[in-house]
Amino acid sequence: MKILVINCGSSSLKYQLIDMNREYSLAQGLVERIGMEGSILTQKVEGKEKYIIKEVMNNHKQAIKLVLEALIDKTNGVISDMSEITAVGHRVVHGGEKYSKSALIDENVMEAIQHCVKLAPLHNPPNITGINACKELMPNIPMVAVFDTAFHQTMPKIAYIYPLPYELYTKYDIRKYGFHGTSHKYVSAIAAEKMGKDIKDIKIISCHLGNGSSITAIKNGKSIENSMGFTPLEGIAMGTRAGSIDPAIITFLQSELKLSIEEVNDLINKKSGVLGISGVSSDFRDLEAVANENERAKLALDIFYYKVKKFIGSYVAAMGGVDCIIFTAGLGENSPLTREAICQGLEYLGVNFDKQKNKVRGKFAEINTSDSKVKVYVIPTNEELMIARDTEIIVKSLK
Ligand code: ADP
């Protein structure tokens, strides 16, 4: 079975075609600048040259049409006909409280995704656009929605209710949802496998550290806490996002600096985090490169490490212990410096870190000493494969 995985952003689209018989990614692609000048599609296939198409793409339908053409292209493609695609799995950021699992897309599911637009105004609209475009181009192919929020629906009320008037939850759905669920679920399952334990018997802290970062406490296989909240802005300081700050700062910016809602939103989402502190970059590679001579770049990194460490400590308290800490995503997989700085001083929790084993990038590794009570793993995430797996399960159940 071949499954097309689509992850639609407002002006970009990532895709992969995965052969589920081998769980092998046949092609990976990225379409950028949809609806803008200079639209471009880049497709990678193992053993072939990069395939680049520069063509006007005014909307997502045109982009997906080109994706299908690239996949069946005689020279650069990987399938001979569209009918080889059995199903499409869509990444959908927000499923609200309704979805704790992936779902076959029908009218009800579309309505629910639409209902969540107010909770994820930047993410759900392009997800809807992508699904509609695929439905038009592939009307008879089943489509599945895989929600970023679904894995966190097991969080208990004490974790997800904010100390605000309760009606804001019942009337306006204001609560913690948590994000990156697909990634946390994927890496935690691998961690349990590597430990040779049933996930139902262990306590895991999963650190998904990239441009956007979140940490999850997974107890007995269930997410009980995630550092992100009502939106992906809460939690640790990120590339450009502030993470958790005193909410009074927001009203101060509005009343004293006379910033508008849009300006405040822009400031805390796009101009803060390690970019805001350092004034240098949101990319951790740039910060690592200049940290020795640039005090603010070093400060930005130190604040980031400190915040992650504090979350780890609080999640150990929330779960009553920890058996395994996972590092994943762009930064977690590729930055030995980050992992070492975060794990330093956690010996009292039973974390004995091995600096030698930590010299690894982008592949699975156990980076604790052999006598460490707590396992520390680097696990490359694979959200696309996870989406494809869920899609396969649902499509097989239709027959
Ligand atoms: P996104 O949240 O956009 O999915 P990724 O998970 O791809 O982000 O992570 C991207 C980030 O990972 C980059 O901004 C960069 O800061 C960091 N990163 C990637 N490779 C390295 C590396 N070799 N060293 C340090 N940081 C890295």
Coordinates of C-alpha atoms in Angstrom, one line a residue, residues 325 343-355 357 366-376:
I325 CA 14.5 11.1 28.6
C343 CA 21.4 16.9 31.2
Q344 CA 24.2 18.5 33.3
G345 CA 23.4 18.4 37.0
L346 CA 20.6 15.8 36.7
E347 CA 22.6 13.1 38.4
Y348 CA 20.5 13.4 41.5
L349 CA 17.6 12.1 39.3
G350 CA 19.6 9.1 38.2
V351 CA 20.7 10.6 34.9
N352 CA 24.3 9.7 34.2
F353 CA 25.2 11.3 30.9
D354 CA 28.0 10.0 28.6
K355 CA 29.7 12.8 26.8
K357 CA 28.3 8.7 23.3
E366 CA 21.8 5.8 23.8
I367 CA 23.8 8.6 25.5
N368 CA 23.8 7.6 29.1
T369 CA 26.5 5.7 30.9
S370 CA 26.0 1.9 31.4
D371 CA 25.3 2.4 35.1
S372 CA 22.7 5.2 34.6
K373 CA 19.4 4.6 36.2
V374 CA 17.6 6.7 33.6
K375 CA 18.1 6.1 29.9
V376 CA 18.8 9.1 27.7

